[in-house]
Coordinates of C-alpha atoms and ligand atoms in Angstrom, one line a residue:
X1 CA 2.4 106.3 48.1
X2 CA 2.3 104.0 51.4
X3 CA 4.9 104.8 54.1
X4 CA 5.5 102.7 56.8
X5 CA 6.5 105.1 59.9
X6 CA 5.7 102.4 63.1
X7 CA 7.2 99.4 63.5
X8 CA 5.5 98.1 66.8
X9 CA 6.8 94.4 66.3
X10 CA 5.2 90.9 67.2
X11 CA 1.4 91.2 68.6
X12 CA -1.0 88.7 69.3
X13 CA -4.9 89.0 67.9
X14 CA -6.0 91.0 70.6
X15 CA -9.1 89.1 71.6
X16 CA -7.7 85.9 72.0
X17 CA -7.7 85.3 75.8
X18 CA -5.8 81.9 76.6
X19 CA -8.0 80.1 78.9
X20 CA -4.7 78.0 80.4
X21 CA -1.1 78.7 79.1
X22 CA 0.0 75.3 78.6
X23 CA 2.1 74.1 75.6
X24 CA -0.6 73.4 72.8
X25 CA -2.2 76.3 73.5
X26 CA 1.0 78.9 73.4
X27 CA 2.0 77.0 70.4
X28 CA -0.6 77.7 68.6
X29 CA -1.4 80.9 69.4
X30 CA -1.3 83.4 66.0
X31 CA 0.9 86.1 66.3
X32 CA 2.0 89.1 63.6
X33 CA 4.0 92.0 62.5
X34 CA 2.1 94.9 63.7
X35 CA 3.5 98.2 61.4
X36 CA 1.6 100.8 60.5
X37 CA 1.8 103.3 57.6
X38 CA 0.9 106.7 56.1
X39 CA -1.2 107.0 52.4
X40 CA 0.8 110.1 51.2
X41 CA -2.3 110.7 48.4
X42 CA -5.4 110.2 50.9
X43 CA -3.2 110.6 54.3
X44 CA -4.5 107.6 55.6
X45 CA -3.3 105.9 58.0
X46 CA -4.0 101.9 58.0
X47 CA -2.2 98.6 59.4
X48 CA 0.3 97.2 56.6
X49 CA -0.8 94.0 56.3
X50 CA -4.3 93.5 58.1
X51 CA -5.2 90.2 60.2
X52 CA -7.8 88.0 58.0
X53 CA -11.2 89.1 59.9
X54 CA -12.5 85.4 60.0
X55 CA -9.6 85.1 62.5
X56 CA -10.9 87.8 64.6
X57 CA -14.7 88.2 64.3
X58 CA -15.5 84.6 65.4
X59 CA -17.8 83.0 68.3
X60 CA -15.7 83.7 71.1
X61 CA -15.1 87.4 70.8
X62 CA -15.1 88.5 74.2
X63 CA -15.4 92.3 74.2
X64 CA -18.9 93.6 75.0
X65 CA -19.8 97.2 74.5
X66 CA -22.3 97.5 77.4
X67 CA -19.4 96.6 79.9
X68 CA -19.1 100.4 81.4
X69 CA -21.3 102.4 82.5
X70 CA -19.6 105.5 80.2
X71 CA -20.4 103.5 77.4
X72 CA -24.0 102.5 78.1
X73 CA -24.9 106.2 79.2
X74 CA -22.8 107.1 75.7
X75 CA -25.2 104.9 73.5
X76 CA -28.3 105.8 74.7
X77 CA -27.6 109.4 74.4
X78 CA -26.6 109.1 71.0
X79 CA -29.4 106.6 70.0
X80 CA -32.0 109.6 71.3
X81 CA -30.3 112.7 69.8
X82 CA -30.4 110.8 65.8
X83 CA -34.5 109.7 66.8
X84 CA -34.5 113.1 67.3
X85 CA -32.6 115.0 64.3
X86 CA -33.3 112.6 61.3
X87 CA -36.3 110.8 62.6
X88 CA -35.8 107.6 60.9
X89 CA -38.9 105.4 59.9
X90 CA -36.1 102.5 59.5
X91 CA -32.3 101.8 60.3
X92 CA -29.6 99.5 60.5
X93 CA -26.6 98.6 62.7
X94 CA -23.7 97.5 61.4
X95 CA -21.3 95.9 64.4
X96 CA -24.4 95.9 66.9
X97 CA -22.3 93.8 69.2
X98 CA -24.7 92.9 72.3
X99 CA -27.3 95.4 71.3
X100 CA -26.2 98.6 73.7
X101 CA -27.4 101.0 71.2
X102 CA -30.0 98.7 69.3
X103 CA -32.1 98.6 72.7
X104 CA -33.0 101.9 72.1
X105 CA -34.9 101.4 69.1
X106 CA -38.4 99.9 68.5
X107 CA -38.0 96.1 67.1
X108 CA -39.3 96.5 63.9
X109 CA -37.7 99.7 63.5
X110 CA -34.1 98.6 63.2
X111 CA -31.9 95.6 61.6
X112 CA -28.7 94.8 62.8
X113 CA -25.5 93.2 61.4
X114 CA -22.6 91.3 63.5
X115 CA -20.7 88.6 62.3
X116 CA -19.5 87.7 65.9
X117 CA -22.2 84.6 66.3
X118 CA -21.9 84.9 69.8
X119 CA -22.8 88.0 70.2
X120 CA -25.7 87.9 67.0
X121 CA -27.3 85.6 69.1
X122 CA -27.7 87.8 71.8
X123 CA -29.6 90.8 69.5
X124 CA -31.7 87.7 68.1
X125 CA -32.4 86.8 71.3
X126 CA -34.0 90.3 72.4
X127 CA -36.1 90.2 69.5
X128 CA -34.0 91.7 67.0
X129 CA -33.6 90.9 62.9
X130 CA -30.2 90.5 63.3
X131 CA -27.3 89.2 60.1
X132 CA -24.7 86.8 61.6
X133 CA -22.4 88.5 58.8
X134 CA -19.4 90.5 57.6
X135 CA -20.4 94.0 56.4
X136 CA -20.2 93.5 52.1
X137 CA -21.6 93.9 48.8
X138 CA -23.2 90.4 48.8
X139 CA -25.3 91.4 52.2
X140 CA -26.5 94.1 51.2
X141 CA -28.0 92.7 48.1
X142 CA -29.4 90.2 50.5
X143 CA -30.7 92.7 53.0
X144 CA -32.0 95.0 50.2
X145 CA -33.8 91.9 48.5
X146 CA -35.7 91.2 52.1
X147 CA -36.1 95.0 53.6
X148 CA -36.1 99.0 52.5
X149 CA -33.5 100.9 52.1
X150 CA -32.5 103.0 55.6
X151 CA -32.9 106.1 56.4
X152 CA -30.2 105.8 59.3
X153 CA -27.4 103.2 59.3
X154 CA -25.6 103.9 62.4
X155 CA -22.3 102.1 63.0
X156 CA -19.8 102.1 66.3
X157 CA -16.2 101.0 66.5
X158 CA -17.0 98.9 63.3
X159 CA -16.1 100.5 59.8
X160 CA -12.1 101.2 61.1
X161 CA -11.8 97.6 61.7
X162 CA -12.8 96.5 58.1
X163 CA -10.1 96.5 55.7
X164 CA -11.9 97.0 52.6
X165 CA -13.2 100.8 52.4
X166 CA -14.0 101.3 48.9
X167 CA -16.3 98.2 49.2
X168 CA -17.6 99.0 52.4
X169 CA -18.7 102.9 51.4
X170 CA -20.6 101.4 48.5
X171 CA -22.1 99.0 50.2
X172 CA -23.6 102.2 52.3
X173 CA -24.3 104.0 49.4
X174 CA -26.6 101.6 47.6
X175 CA -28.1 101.1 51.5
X176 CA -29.1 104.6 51.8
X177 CA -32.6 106.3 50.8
X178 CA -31.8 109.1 48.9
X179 CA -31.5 111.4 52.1
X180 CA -30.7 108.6 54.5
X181 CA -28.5 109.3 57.0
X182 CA -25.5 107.3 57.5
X183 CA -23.6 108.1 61.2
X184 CA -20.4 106.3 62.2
X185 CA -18.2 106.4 65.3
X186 CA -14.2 105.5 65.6
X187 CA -11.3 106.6 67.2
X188 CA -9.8 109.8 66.0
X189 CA -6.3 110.0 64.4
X190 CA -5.8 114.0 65.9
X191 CA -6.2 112.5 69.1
X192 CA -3.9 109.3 69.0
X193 CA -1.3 112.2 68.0
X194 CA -2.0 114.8 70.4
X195 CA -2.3 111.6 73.5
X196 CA 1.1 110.0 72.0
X197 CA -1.8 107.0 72.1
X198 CA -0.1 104.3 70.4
X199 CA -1.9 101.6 72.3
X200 CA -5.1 102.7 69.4
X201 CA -3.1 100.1 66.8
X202 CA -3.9 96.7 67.0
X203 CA -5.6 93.9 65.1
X204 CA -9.2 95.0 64.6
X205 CA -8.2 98.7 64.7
X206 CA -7.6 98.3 60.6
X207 CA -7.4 102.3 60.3
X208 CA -7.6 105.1 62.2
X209 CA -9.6 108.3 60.5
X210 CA -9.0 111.4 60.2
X211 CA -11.6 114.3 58.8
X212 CA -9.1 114.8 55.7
X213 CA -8.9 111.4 55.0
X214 CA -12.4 109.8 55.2
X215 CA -13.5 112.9 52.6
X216 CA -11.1 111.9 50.2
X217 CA -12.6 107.8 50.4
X218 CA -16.0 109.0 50.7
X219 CA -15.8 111.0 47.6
X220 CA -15.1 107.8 45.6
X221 CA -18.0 106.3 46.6
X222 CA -20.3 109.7 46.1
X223 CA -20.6 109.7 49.3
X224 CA -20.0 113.1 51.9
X225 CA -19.3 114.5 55.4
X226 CA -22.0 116.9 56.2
X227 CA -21.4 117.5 59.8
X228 CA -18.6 115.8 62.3
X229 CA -18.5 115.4 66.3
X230 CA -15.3 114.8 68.2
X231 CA -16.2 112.9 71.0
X232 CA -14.1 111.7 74.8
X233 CA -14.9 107.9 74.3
X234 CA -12.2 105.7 73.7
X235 CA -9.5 108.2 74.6
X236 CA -10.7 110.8 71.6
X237 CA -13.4 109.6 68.4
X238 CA -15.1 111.4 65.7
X239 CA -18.5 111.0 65.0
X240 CA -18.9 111.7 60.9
X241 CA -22.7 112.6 59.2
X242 CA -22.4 111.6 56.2
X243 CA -24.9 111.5 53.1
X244 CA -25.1 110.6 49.6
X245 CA -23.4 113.7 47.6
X246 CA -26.6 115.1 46.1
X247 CA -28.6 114.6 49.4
X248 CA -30.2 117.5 50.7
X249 CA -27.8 118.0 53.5
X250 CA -25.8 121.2 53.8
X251 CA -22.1 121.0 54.6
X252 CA -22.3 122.2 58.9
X253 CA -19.3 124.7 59.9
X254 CA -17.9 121.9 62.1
X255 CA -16.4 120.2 58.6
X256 CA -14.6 123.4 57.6
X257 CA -13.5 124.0 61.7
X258 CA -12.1 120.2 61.9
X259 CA -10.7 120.2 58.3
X260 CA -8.5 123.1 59.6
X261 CA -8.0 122.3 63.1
X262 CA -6.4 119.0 60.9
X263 CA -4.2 120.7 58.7
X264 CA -2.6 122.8 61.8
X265 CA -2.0 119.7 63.1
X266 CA -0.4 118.5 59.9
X267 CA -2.6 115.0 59.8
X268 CA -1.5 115.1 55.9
X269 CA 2.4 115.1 56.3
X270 CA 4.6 112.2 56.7
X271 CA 6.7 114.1 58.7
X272 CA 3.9 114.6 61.8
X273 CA 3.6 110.7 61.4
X274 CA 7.4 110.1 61.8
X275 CA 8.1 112.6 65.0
X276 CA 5.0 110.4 66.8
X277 CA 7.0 107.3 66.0
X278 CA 10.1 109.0 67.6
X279 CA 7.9 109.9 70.9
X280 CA 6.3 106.4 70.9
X281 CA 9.6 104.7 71.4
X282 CA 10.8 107.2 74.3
X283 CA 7.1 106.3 75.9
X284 CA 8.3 102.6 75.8
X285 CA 11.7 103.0 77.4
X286 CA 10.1 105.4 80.2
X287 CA 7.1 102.8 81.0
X288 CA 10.1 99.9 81.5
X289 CA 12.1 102.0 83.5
X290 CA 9.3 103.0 86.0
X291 CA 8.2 99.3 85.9
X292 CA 11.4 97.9 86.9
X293 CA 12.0 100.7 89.2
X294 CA 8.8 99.8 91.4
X295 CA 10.2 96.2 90.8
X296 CA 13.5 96.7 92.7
X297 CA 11.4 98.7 95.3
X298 CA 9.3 96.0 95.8
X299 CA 5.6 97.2 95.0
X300 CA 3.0 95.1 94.0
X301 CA 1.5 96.2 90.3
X302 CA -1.3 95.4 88.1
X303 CA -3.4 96.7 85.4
X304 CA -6.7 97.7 85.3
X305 CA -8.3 96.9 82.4
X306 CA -7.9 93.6 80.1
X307 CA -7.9 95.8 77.3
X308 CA -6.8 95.4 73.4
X309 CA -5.1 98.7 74.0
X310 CA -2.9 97.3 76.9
X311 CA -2.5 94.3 74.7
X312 CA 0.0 96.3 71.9
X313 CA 1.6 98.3 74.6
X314 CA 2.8 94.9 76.6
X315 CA 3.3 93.3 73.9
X316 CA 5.2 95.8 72.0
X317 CA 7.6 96.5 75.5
X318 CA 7.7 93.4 76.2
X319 CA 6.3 93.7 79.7
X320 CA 5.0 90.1 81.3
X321 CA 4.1 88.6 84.8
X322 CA 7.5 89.9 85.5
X323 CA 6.5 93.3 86.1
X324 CA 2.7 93.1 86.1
X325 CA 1.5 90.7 88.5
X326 CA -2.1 90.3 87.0
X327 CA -4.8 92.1 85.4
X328 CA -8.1 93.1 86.5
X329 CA -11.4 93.4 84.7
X330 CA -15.1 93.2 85.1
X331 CA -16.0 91.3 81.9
X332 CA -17.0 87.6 82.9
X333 CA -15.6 86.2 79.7
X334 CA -12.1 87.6 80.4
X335 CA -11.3 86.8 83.6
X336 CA -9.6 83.3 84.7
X337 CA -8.3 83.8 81.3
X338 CA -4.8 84.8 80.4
X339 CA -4.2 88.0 78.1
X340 CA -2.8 87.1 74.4
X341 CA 0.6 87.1 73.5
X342 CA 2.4 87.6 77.1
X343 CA 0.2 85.5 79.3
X344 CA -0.7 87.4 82.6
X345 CA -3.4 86.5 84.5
X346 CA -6.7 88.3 84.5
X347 CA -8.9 88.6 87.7
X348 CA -12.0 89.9 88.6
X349 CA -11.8 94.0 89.4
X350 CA -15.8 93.7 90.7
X351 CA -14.6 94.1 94.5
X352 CA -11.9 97.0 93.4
X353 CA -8.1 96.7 93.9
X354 CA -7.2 94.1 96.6
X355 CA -5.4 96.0 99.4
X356 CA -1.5 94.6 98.9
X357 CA -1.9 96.5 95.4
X358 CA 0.7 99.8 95.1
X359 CA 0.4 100.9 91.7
X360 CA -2.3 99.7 88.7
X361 CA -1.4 100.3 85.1
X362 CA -4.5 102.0 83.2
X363 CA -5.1 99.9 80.1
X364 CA -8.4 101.2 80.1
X365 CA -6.9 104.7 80.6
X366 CA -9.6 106.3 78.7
X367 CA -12.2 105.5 81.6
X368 CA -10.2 107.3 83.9
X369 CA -13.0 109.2 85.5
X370 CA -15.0 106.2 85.8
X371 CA -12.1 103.9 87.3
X372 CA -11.2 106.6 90.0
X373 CA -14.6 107.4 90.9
X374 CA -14.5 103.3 91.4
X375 CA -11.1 102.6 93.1
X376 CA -11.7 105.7 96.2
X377 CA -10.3 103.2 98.7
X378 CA -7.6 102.4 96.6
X379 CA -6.6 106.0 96.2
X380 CA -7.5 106.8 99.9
X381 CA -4.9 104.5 101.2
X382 CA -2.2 106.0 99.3
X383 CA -2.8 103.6 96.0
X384 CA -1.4 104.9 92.7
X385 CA -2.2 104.6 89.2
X386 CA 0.4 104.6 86.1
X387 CA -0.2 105.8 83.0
X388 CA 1.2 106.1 79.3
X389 CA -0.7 109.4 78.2
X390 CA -0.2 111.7 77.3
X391 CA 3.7 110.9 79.0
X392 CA 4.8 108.1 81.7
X393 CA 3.0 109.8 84.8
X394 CA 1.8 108.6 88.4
X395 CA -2.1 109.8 89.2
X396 CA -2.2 109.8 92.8
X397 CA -5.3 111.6 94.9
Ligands
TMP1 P1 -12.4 98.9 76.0 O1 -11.5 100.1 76.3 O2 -12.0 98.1 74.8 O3 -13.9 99.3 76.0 O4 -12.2 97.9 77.2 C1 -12.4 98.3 78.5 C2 -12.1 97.1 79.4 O5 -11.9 97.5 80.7 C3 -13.3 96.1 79.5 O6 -12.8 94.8 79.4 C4 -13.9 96.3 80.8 C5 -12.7 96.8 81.6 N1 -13.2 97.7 82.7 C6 -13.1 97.3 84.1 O7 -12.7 96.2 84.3 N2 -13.5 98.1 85.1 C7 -14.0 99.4 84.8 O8 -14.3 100.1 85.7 C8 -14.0 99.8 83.4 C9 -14.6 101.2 83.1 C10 -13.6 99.0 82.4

């Protein structure tokens, strides 16, 4: 049975900057019930009515996965240790985005898949065979029909955005060499509970995984987890190994650890899912109170970080140009733009936090380290940051 257990109420598609806010454009811009609920039989946890894709995935999809430093260094790691522990004569990305983990790979060595045209372009560009397309049944028989099957399909960010599992795991099954490899990344539903990081739902984020869960989908599509990683990028991810069910692969002691660690937490009852809820709503009324307490007082504040995570959390409190005066990001395409759905203005953070700034709002909370190592002077001269996790707290030097 589906529950619904959070209600976080009108949201914008996340990626859709507004390049001016006047009437046509606010008009027209898309907006949607944002609720999210609980599968009692596989306990997992989905959107309950997901944005079409084509509305999301289209040429002017603005987030690019080489924009920190934390995630380039992140890709290239990973890209090295799986040359290293599978050794794949051939492999396949599936949401390569601009090609920050493909560039580690020779160019006939690797295919990659990204319906974002924009951003296909880019791969094509660098000399990669790249499909402009949605992950599905129908490319695959295309891609089998014109290559080998893989021996490593590696995918970031990508498969919790894609409504369709059963389809999808398939898809990766009949992709796979007998004792191909297949290695995805997305964020971790154990850490969204444990950081009270409700910012994780929005549009594109479709589902978010847990070790219990994906093993009960997998198994319909004979496919298994043979060895999991949890990872710090984007505030708390699991990296799942999974292979075909009669793959030579043995099951690693990290499955059995996680599965555990999972069931402590109670990731398969309703109940864990509902007390969140409960703590996500006190998160909301203490961000608005700090916000318009710092309002009365006067203090300039932004927010660091044009994220899709600060996207639901604004939207969802309902917290404008009123109490954020802009936002600041490094990401050409983003800034003179106007974030979806309450319209602040986005700047460039390039040259760090201006000096009349008091207090920045982390939406990109999970680079923390990064951002402070950044914003010194900020800190230095008695700047403050705000942030939602785990609680409503100030992070001064
Ligand atoms: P993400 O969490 O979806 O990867 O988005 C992070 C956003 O934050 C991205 O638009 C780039 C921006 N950003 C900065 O502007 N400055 C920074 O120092 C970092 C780390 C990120």
């Amino acid at each position: 049975m589906k529950k619904k257990f959070l209600n976080l109420l009108k949201q914008p598609i996340t990626n859709s900057y507004l390049s001016s806010i006047n009437k046509s454009n606010t008009k027209n811009e898309y907006f949607y019930n944002l609720s999210v609920i609980f599968n009692t039989q596989n306990f997992l946890v989905s959107l309950s009515k997901p944005v079409d894709p084509k509305k999301q995935y289209t040429d002017k999809y603005a987030h690019r996965a080489s924009q920190s430093f934390t995630m380039r260094q992140s890709f290239k790691s990973v890209a090295n240790k799986l040359k290293s522990r599978f050794r794949p004569n051939f492999s396949m990305e599936i949401g390569s985005n601009d090609g920050v983990f493909l560039k580690n790979f020779k160019k006939n060595k690797i295919v990659a898949v990204e319906p974002c045209l924009n951003l296909a372009k880019i791969t094509k560009k660098l000399g990669y065979k790249t499909y402009p397309n949605f992950w599905n049944r129908k490319l695959v028989n295309k891609i089998l029909k014109e290559k080998s099957n893989f021996d490593l399909i590696y995918s970031a960010n990508t498969i919790s955005h894609i409504p369709n599992l059963k389809e999808t795991f398939d898809a990766i099954y009949k992709s796979l060499n007998d004792n191909g490899v297949f290695v995805f990344e997305d964020p971790y539903m154990g850490s969204v509970i444990k950081m009270n990081s409700y910012d994780q739902f929005y549009d594109e984020h479709v589902h978010i995984f847990s070790l219990i869960a994906i093993s009960n989908i997998l198994k319909k599509s004979k496919l298994k987890v043979f060895d999991v990683e949890l990872l710090q990028t984007h505030g708390g991810s699991t990296r799942f190994y999974v292979c075909k069910e009669n793959a030579k692969y043995s099951i690693n002691k990290s499955v059995k650890n996680l599965k555990s660690k999972e069931l402590k937490q109670g990731l398969h009852k309703l109940s864990t899912y509902t007390k969140f809820a409960s703590r996500v709503k006190k998160s909301k009324y203490e961000l608005l109170e700090l916000l318009k307490e710092l309002k009365k007082k006067s203090k300039k504040v932004v927010s660091y970080g044009a994220t899709y995570k600060s996207a639901t959390i604004f939207n969802y409190c309902n917290i404008g140009n009123d109490l954020i005066n802009y936002v600041l990001d490094s990401t050409k395409n983003k800034q003179g733009k106007f974030t979806p759905g309450k319209h602040i203005l986005i700047k460039p953070s390039n040259n760090g936090i201006p000096e009349d700034v008091d207090y920045a709002f982390l939406g990109a909370w999970n680079f923390l380290k990064e951002i402070k190592k950044k914003e010194q002077k900020f800190l230095k001269r008695g700047g403050k940051f705000i942030t939602h996790v785990p609680k409503i707290k100030i992070i001064s030097l």
